[in-house]
Amino acid sequence: MKPTITAFEASPDRGRGLARDMRVRWALEEVGQPYDVRLVSFEAMKAPAHRALNPFGQIPTYEEDGLALFETGAIVLHLAERHAGLLPSDPNARARAIAWMFAAVGTVEPPILDLSTAVMVEGAATWRDERVALIRERIRTRLAELSHHLGDADWLDGDFSAADIMMAHVLRRLAPSGLLEEFPNLAAYVARGEGRPAFQRAFDAQYAVFKAASGG
């Protein structure tokens, strides 16, 4: 039985692969697991049927054999535990990869999301420019720490893993800001992730939704 994920019926990022369903698509493509996609509108996301899957009315959700999950970290971890190739077999390396998954969404992503909110939602506020400057410095701090850890390695900890799916996608959300280019090894890290065939298949699948919705 193929799992089913949910995704935006009309992508707010115009098909750039920044919505969080991209993380789940990428993981599914990496392990070669076919899947179905149920597209939902913004209105449907807040309806009781979808809130039964995600109480916060967000995408993506994941359904398979009576199991319903939300939160991309949990979904990707579930996939990595069920399919070979996304977590190391060594117990200590596996634990470190999971720690980096948590770091992606718990440490690196929050200020990046704050920046998006400040730019897109709070643009009319009188304190907006000061807030944006403060957030950009918070992001630089996190990127400097991450850059130091990565060094000249290809991936976060040894071979490519679910941690790199989560972290690379989080960093992709910085594209409009120009901040990533200040750290060449992180920009190259994201480019390596984007160059993986599984990423390309996932990107093409989600972009096809945008093209269909926009009449392209």
PDB file of C-alpha atoms in Angstrom:
ATOM      1  CA  MET A   1       0.000   0.000   0.000  1.00  0.00           C
ATOM      2  CA  LYS A   2       1.424   3.365  -1.019  1.00  0.00           C
ATOM      3  CA  PRO A   3       1.555   6.100   1.617  1.00  0.00           C
ATOM      4  CA  THR A   4      -0.320   9.331   0.969  1.00  0.00           C
ATOM      5  CA  ILE A   5       1.040  12.754   1.777  1.00  0.00           C
ATOM      6  CA  THR A   6      -0.712  16.106   1.618  1.00  0.00           C
ATOM      7  CA  ALA A   7       0.621  19.194  -0.125  1.00  0.00           C
ATOM      8  CA  PHE A   8      -0.536  22.675  -1.099  1.00  0.00           C
ATOM      9  CA  GLU A   9      -3.086  22.801  -3.889  1.00  0.00           C
ATOM     10  CA  ALA A  10      -1.728  26.266  -4.726  1.00  0.00           C
ATOM     11  CA  SER A  11       1.882  26.581  -3.607  1.00  0.00           C
ATOM     12  CA  PRO A  12       2.663  29.942  -1.952  1.00  0.00           C
ATOM     13  CA  ASP A  13       6.315  29.689  -3.056  1.00  0.00           C
ATOM     14  CA  ARG A  14       5.444  29.450  -6.769  1.00  0.00           C
ATOM     15  CA  GLY A  15       6.911  25.984  -7.155  1.00  0.00           C
ATOM     16  CA  ARG A  16      10.353  26.678  -5.702  1.00  0.00           C
ATOM     17  CA  GLY A  17      10.257  23.619  -3.469  1.00  0.00           C
ATOM     18  CA  LEU A  18      10.357  25.537  -0.193  1.00  0.00           C
ATOM     19  CA  ALA A  19       7.146  24.094   1.280  1.00  0.00           C
ATOM     20  CA  ARG A  20       7.740  21.366   3.817  1.00  0.00           C
ATOM     21  CA  ASP A  21       6.169  18.586   1.769  1.00  0.00           C
ATOM     22  CA  MET A  22       9.407  18.766  -0.235  1.00  0.00           C
ATOM     23  CA  ARG A  23      11.316  17.190   2.656  1.00  0.00           C
ATOM     24  CA  VAL A  24       8.990  14.213   2.728  1.00  0.00           C
ATOM     25  CA  ARG A  25       8.952  13.870  -1.059  1.00  0.00           C
ATOM     26  CA  TRP A  26      12.755  13.912  -1.076  1.00  0.00           C
ATOM     27  CA  ALA A  27      12.994  11.208   1.595  1.00  0.00           C
ATOM     28  CA  LEU A  28      10.479   9.030  -0.234  1.00  0.00           C
ATOM     29  CA  GLU A  29      12.425   9.411  -3.463  1.00  0.00           C
ATOM     30  CA  GLU A  30      15.723   8.577  -1.751  1.00  0.00           C
ATOM     31  CA  VAL A  31      14.376   5.244  -0.521  1.00  0.00           C
ATOM     32  CA  GLY A  32      12.461   4.469  -3.731  1.00  0.00           C
ATOM     33  CA  GLN A  33       9.046   4.414  -2.056  1.00  0.00           C
ATOM     34  CA  PRO A  34       6.134   5.271  -4.396  1.00  0.00           C
ATOM     35  CA  TYR A  35       3.565   7.567  -2.851  1.00  0.00           C
ATOM     36  CA  ASP A  36       0.330   9.381  -3.554  1.00  0.00           C
ATOM     37  CA  VAL A  37      -0.300  13.072  -2.986  1.00  0.00           C
ATOM     38  CA  ARG A  38      -3.577  14.615  -1.894  1.00  0.00           C
ATOM     39  CA  LEU A  39      -3.661  18.314  -2.650  1.00  0.00           C
ATOM     40  CA  VAL A  40      -5.440  20.569  -0.169  1.00  0.00           C
ATOM     41  CA  SER A  41      -6.533  24.184  -0.361  1.00  0.00           C
ATOM     42  CA  PHE A  42      -5.821  26.711   2.386  1.00  0.00           C
ATOM     43  CA  GLU A  43      -9.479  26.441   3.394  1.00  0.00           C
ATOM     44  CA  ALA A  44      -9.375  22.644   3.501  1.00  0.00           C
ATOM     45  CA  MET A  45      -6.238  22.724   5.656  1.00  0.00           C
ATOM     46  CA  LYS A  46      -8.258  24.337   8.446  1.00  0.00           C
ATOM     47  CA  ALA A  47     -11.276  22.036   8.081  1.00  0.00           C
ATOM     48  CA  PRO A  48     -12.002  19.297  10.649  1.00  0.00           C
ATOM     49  CA  ALA A  49     -11.028  16.460   8.284  1.00  0.00           C
ATOM     50  CA  HIS A  50      -7.495  17.787   7.852  1.00  0.00           C
ATOM     51  CA  ARG A  51      -7.160  18.869  11.485  1.00  0.00           C
ATOM     52  CA  ALA A  52      -7.845  15.249  12.411  1.00  0.00           C
ATOM     53  CA  LEU A  53      -4.517  14.500  10.695  1.00  0.00           C
ATOM     54  CA  ASN A  54      -2.687  17.648  11.798  1.00  0.00           C
ATOM     55  CA  PRO A  55      -4.240  19.546  14.713  1.00  0.00           C
ATOM     56  CA  PHE A  56      -2.454  22.720  13.603  1.00  0.00           C
ATOM     57  CA  GLY A  57      -3.982  22.721  10.123  1.00  0.00           C
ATOM     58  CA  GLN A  58      -0.683  22.505   8.238  1.00  0.00           C
ATOM     59  CA  ILE A  59       0.923  20.387   5.538  1.00  0.00           C
ATOM     60  CA  PRO A  60       2.342  17.880   4.997  1.00  0.00           C
ATOM     61  CA  THR A  61       0.665  14.933   6.627  1.00  0.00           C
ATOM     62  CA  TYR A  62       1.520  11.282   6.074  1.00  0.00           C
ATOM     63  CA  GLU A  63      -0.910   8.358   6.051  1.00  0.00           C
ATOM     64  CA  GLU A  64      -0.122   4.673   5.687  1.00  0.00           C
ATOM     65  CA  ASP A  65      -1.814   1.506   6.975  1.00  0.00           C
ATOM     66  CA  GLY A  66      -3.852   3.312   9.611  1.00  0.00           C
ATOM     67  CA  LEU A  67      -0.962   5.512  10.743  1.00  0.00           C
ATOM     68  CA  ALA A  68      -1.308   9.281  10.414  1.00  0.00           C
ATOM     69  CA  LEU A  69       1.685  11.514  11.103  1.00  0.00           C
ATOM     70  CA  PHE A  70       2.419  15.213  10.994  1.00  0.00           C
ATOM     71  CA  GLU A  71       5.645  17.249  11.445  1.00  0.00           C
ATOM     72  CA  THR A  72       8.266  16.660   8.782  1.00  0.00           C
ATOM     73  CA  GLY A  73      10.962  15.630  11.237  1.00  0.00           C
ATOM     74  CA  ALA A  74       8.746  12.853  12.574  1.00  0.00           C
ATOM     75  CA  ILE A  75       7.700  11.749   9.087  1.00  0.00           C
ATOM     76  CA  VAL A  76      11.236  11.671   7.697  1.00  0.00           C
ATOM     77  CA  LEU A  77      12.497   9.849  10.794  1.00  0.00           C
ATOM     78  CA  HIS A  78       9.697   7.294  10.400  1.00  0.00           C
ATOM     79  CA  LEU A  79      10.697   6.708   6.784  1.00  0.00           C
ATOM     80  CA  ALA A  80      14.377   6.462   7.687  1.00  0.00           C
ATOM     81  CA  GLU A  81      13.633   3.842  10.333  1.00  0.00           C
ATOM     82  CA  ARG A  82      11.527   1.772   7.923  1.00  0.00           C
ATOM     83  CA  HIS A  83      13.802   1.960   4.885  1.00  0.00           C
ATOM     84  CA  ALA A  84      17.524   1.410   4.549  1.00  0.00           C
ATOM     85  CA  GLY A  85      19.774   4.203   3.389  1.00  0.00           C
ATOM     86  CA  LEU A  86      18.742   7.272   5.381  1.00  0.00           C
ATOM     87  CA  LEU A  87      20.258   6.434   8.766  1.00  0.00           C
ATOM     88  CA  PRO A  88      23.628   4.836   9.552  1.00  0.00           C
ATOM     89  CA  SER A  89      23.684   1.271  10.839  1.00  0.00           C
ATOM     90  CA  ASP A  90      26.192   2.100  13.575  1.00  0.00           C
ATOM     91  CA  PRO A  91      24.183   3.020  16.697  1.00  0.00           C
ATOM     92  CA  ASN A  92      26.293   6.038  17.630  1.00  0.00           C
ATOM     93  CA  ALA A  93      26.330   7.439  14.085  1.00  0.00           C
ATOM     94  CA  ARG A  94      22.581   6.835  13.908  1.00  0.00           C
ATOM     95  CA  ALA A  95      22.042   8.776  17.124  1.00  0.00           C
ATOM     96  CA  ARG A  96      24.154  11.656  15.813  1.00  0.00           C
ATOM     97  CA  ALA A  97      22.167  11.775  12.556  1.00  0.00           C
ATOM     98  CA  ILE A  98      18.919  11.988  14.514  1.00  0.00           C
ATOM     99  CA  ALA A  99      20.403  14.746  16.662  1.00  0.00           C
ATOM    100  CA  TRP A 100      21.177  16.718  13.494  1.00  0.00           C
ATOM    101  CA  MET A 101      17.590  16.233  12.325  1.00  0.00           C
ATOM    102  CA  PHE A 102      16.428  17.854  15.548  1.00  0.00           C
ATOM    103  CA  ALA A 103      19.034  20.597  15.152  1.00  0.00           C
ATOM    104  CA  ALA A 104      17.726  21.440  11.685  1.00  0.00           C
ATOM    105  CA  VAL A 105      14.170  22.112  12.858  1.00  0.00           C
ATOM    106  CA  GLY A 106      14.844  23.143  16.455  1.00  0.00           C
ATOM    107  CA  THR A 107      17.963  25.297  16.217  1.00  0.00           C
ATOM    108  CA  VAL A 108      18.631  26.408  12.635  1.00  0.00           C
ATOM    109  CA  GLU A 109      15.117  26.820  11.235  1.00  0.00           C
ATOM    110  CA  PRO A 110      13.404  29.072  13.849  1.00  0.00           C
ATOM    111  CA  PRO A 111      15.283  32.317  13.055  1.00  0.00           C
ATOM    112  CA  ILE A 112      14.949  31.603   9.333  1.00  0.00           C
ATOM    113  CA  LEU A 113      11.182  31.384   9.755  1.00  0.00           C
ATOM    114  CA  ASP A 114      11.254  34.556  11.839  1.00  0.00           C
ATOM    115  CA  LEU A 115      12.928  36.332   8.934  1.00  0.00           C
ATOM    116  CA  SER A 116      10.261  35.146   6.498  1.00  0.00           C
ATOM    117  CA  THR A 117       7.528  36.359   8.855  1.00  0.00           C
ATOM    118  CA  ALA A 118       9.181  39.738   9.347  1.00  0.00           C
ATOM    119  CA  VAL A 119       9.637  40.286   5.623  1.00  0.00           C
ATOM    120  CA  MET A 120       6.302  38.982   4.361  1.00  0.00           C
ATOM    121  CA  VAL A 121       3.863  39.649   7.210  1.00  0.00           C
ATOM    122  CA  GLU A 122       5.256  42.491   9.282  1.00  0.00           C
ATOM    123  CA  GLY A 123       6.380  44.757   6.460  1.00  0.00           C
ATOM    124  CA  ALA A 124       4.143  47.663   7.503  1.00  0.00           C
ATOM    125  CA  ALA A 125       5.337  47.749  11.103  1.00  0.00           C
ATOM    126  CA  THR A 126       7.429  50.750  12.117  1.00  0.00           C
ATOM    127  CA  TRP A 127       9.961  48.485  13.835  1.00  0.00           C
ATOM    128  CA  ARG A 128      10.217  46.071  10.911  1.00  0.00           C
ATOM    129  CA  ASP A 129      13.679  47.128   9.640  1.00  0.00           C
ATOM    130  CA  GLU A 130      15.221  46.939  13.101  1.00  0.00           C
ATOM    131  CA  ARG A 131      13.691  43.517  13.682  1.00  0.00           C
ATOM    132  CA  VAL A 132      14.914  42.209  10.306  1.00  0.00           C
ATOM    133  CA  ALA A 133      18.465  43.375  11.067  1.00  0.00           C
ATOM    134  CA  LEU A 134      18.412  41.604  14.437  1.00  0.00           C
ATOM    135  CA  ILE A 135      17.064  38.384  12.944  1.00  0.00           C
ATOM    136  CA  ARG A 136      19.663  38.394  10.166  1.00  0.00           C
ATOM    137  CA  GLU A 137      22.404  38.578  12.794  1.00  0.00           C
ATOM    138  CA  ARG A 138      20.854  35.648  14.678  1.00  0.00           C
ATOM    139  CA  ILE A 139      20.852  33.656  11.468  1.00  0.00           C
ATOM    140  CA  ARG A 140      24.480  34.576  10.744  1.00  0.00           C
ATOM    141  CA  THR A 141      25.436  33.266  14.162  1.00  0.00           C
ATOM    142  CA  ARG A 142      23.758  29.937  13.512  1.00  0.00           C
ATOM    143  CA  LEU A 143      25.219  29.684  10.007  1.00  0.00           C
ATOM    144  CA  ALA A 144      28.718  30.438  11.290  1.00  0.00           C
ATOM    145  CA  GLU A 145      28.391  27.647  13.851  1.00  0.00           C
ATOM    146  CA  LEU A 146      27.050  25.231  11.259  1.00  0.00           C
ATOM    147  CA  SER A 147      29.731  26.237   8.759  1.00  0.00           C
ATOM    148  CA  HIS A 148      32.434  25.597  11.357  1.00  0.00           C
ATOM    149  CA  HIS A 149      31.060  22.123  12.033  1.00  0.00           C
ATOM    150  CA  LEU A 150      30.719  21.200   8.352  1.00  0.00           C
ATOM    151  CA  GLY A 151      34.177  22.430   7.367  1.00  0.00           C
ATOM    152  CA  ASP A 152      35.137  20.830   4.063  1.00  0.00           C
ATOM    153  CA  ALA A 153      32.995  17.713   4.555  1.00  0.00           C
ATOM    154  CA  ASP A 154      30.310  16.806   2.051  1.00  0.00           C
ATOM    155  CA  TRP A 155      27.640  15.976   4.629  1.00  0.00           C
ATOM    156  CA  LEU A 156      26.910  16.694   8.274  1.00  0.00           C
ATOM    157  CA  ASP A 157      28.259  13.461   9.730  1.00  0.00           C
ATOM    158  CA  GLY A 158      29.808  10.912   7.396  1.00  0.00           C
ATOM    159  CA  ASP A 159      27.584   9.709   4.586  1.00  0.00           C
ATOM    160  CA  PHE A 160      24.432  11.427   3.362  1.00  0.00           C
ATOM    161  CA  SER A 161      21.500  10.822   5.710  1.00  0.00           C
ATOM    162  CA  ALA A 162      18.038  12.006   6.690  1.00  0.00           C
ATOM    163  CA  ALA A 163      19.793  14.760   8.645  1.00  0.00           C
ATOM    164  CA  ASP A 164      21.046  16.246   5.385  1.00  0.00           C
ATOM    165  CA  ILE A 165      17.554  16.175   3.887  1.00  0.00           C
ATOM    166  CA  MET A 166      16.244  18.188   6.798  1.00  0.00           C
ATOM    167  CA  MET A 167      19.169  20.607   7.078  1.00  0.00           C
ATOM    168  CA  ALA A 168      19.636  21.262   3.369  1.00  0.00           C
ATOM    169  CA  HIS A 169      15.951  21.996   2.932  1.00  0.00           C
ATOM    170  CA  VAL A 170      15.933  24.364   5.902  1.00  0.00           C
ATOM    171  CA  LEU A 171      18.892  26.237   4.395  1.00  0.00           C
ATOM    172  CA  ARG A 172      17.193  26.458   0.992  1.00  0.00           C
ATOM    173  CA  ARG A 173      14.642  28.774   2.588  1.00  0.00           C
ATOM    174  CA  LEU A 174      17.414  31.385   2.856  1.00  0.00           C
ATOM    175  CA  ALA A 175      17.680  31.766  -0.931  1.00  0.00           C
ATOM    176  CA  PRO A 176      15.947  35.184  -1.128  1.00  0.00           C
ATOM    177  CA  SER A 177      18.011  36.611   1.753  1.00  0.00           C
ATOM    178  CA  GLY A 178      21.522  36.309   0.311  1.00  0.00           C
ATOM    179  CA  LEU A 179      22.765  35.096   3.701  1.00  0.00           C
ATOM    180  CA  LEU A 180      23.754  31.621   2.567  1.00  0.00           C
ATOM    181  CA  GLU A 181      26.234  33.013   0.050  1.00  0.00           C
ATOM    182  CA  GLU A 182      28.212  34.479   2.955  1.00  0.00           C
ATOM    183  CA  PHE A 183      29.178  30.896   3.841  1.00  0.00           C
ATOM    184  CA  PRO A 184      30.518  29.189   0.685  1.00  0.00           C
ATOM    185  CA  ASN A 185      30.788  25.734   2.230  1.00  0.00           C
ATOM    186  CA  LEU A 186      27.110  25.844   3.245  1.00  0.00           C
ATOM    187  CA  ALA A 187      26.050  27.073  -0.193  1.00  0.00           C
ATOM    188  CA  ALA A 188      28.026  24.190  -1.724  1.00  0.00           C
ATOM    189  CA  TYR A 189      26.419  21.794   0.767  1.00  0.00           C
ATOM    190  CA  VAL A 190      22.937  22.829  -0.319  1.00  0.00           C
ATOM    191  CA  ALA A 191      23.952  22.570  -3.975  1.00  0.00           C
ATOM    192  CA  ARG A 192      25.147  18.995  -3.390  1.00  0.00           C
ATOM    193  CA  GLY A 193      21.769  18.132  -1.929  1.00  0.00           C
ATOM    194  CA  GLU A 194      19.949  19.751  -4.828  1.00  0.00           C
ATOM    195  CA  GLY A 195      22.115  17.783  -7.235  1.00  0.00           C
ATOM    196  CA  ARG A 196      20.977  14.405  -5.943  1.00  0.00           C
ATOM    197  CA  PRO A 197      18.679  12.582  -8.385  1.00  0.00           C
ATOM    198  CA  ALA A 198      16.126  11.958  -5.622  1.00  0.00           C
ATOM    199  CA  PHE A 199      15.944  15.682  -4.895  1.00  0.00           C
ATOM    200  CA  GLN A 200      15.435  16.428  -8.573  1.00  0.00           C
ATOM    201  CA  ARG A 201      12.599  13.894  -8.838  1.00  0.00           C
ATOM    202  CA  ALA A 202      10.919  15.355  -5.741  1.00  0.00           C
ATOM    203  CA  PHE A 203      11.344  18.905  -7.021  1.00  0.00           C
ATOM    204  CA  ASP A 204       9.932  18.059 -10.435  1.00  0.00           C
ATOM    205  CA  ALA A 205       6.910  16.371  -8.833  1.00  0.00           C
ATOM    206  CA  GLN A 206       6.038  19.351  -6.655  1.00  0.00           C
ATOM    207  CA  TYR A 207       6.752  21.833  -9.464  1.00  0.00           C
ATOM    208  CA  ALA A 208       4.328  19.978 -11.699  1.00  0.00           C
ATOM    209  CA  VAL A 209       1.591  20.817  -9.191  1.00  0.00           C
ATOM    210  CA  PHE A 210       2.416  24.518  -9.409  1.00  0.00           C
ATOM    211  CA  LYS A 211       2.485  24.426 -13.204  1.00  0.00           C
ATOM    212  CA  ALA A 212      -0.894  22.698 -13.348  1.00  0.00           C
ATOM    213  CA  ALA A 213      -2.422  25.133 -10.854  1.00  0.00           C
ATOM    214  CA  SER A 214      -1.071  28.168 -12.707  1.00  0.00           C
ATOM    215  CA  GLY A 215      -2.058  26.879 -16.136  1.00  0.00           C
ATOM    216  CA  GLY A 216       1.571  26.543 -17.211  1.00  0.00           C
TER     217      GLY A 216
END
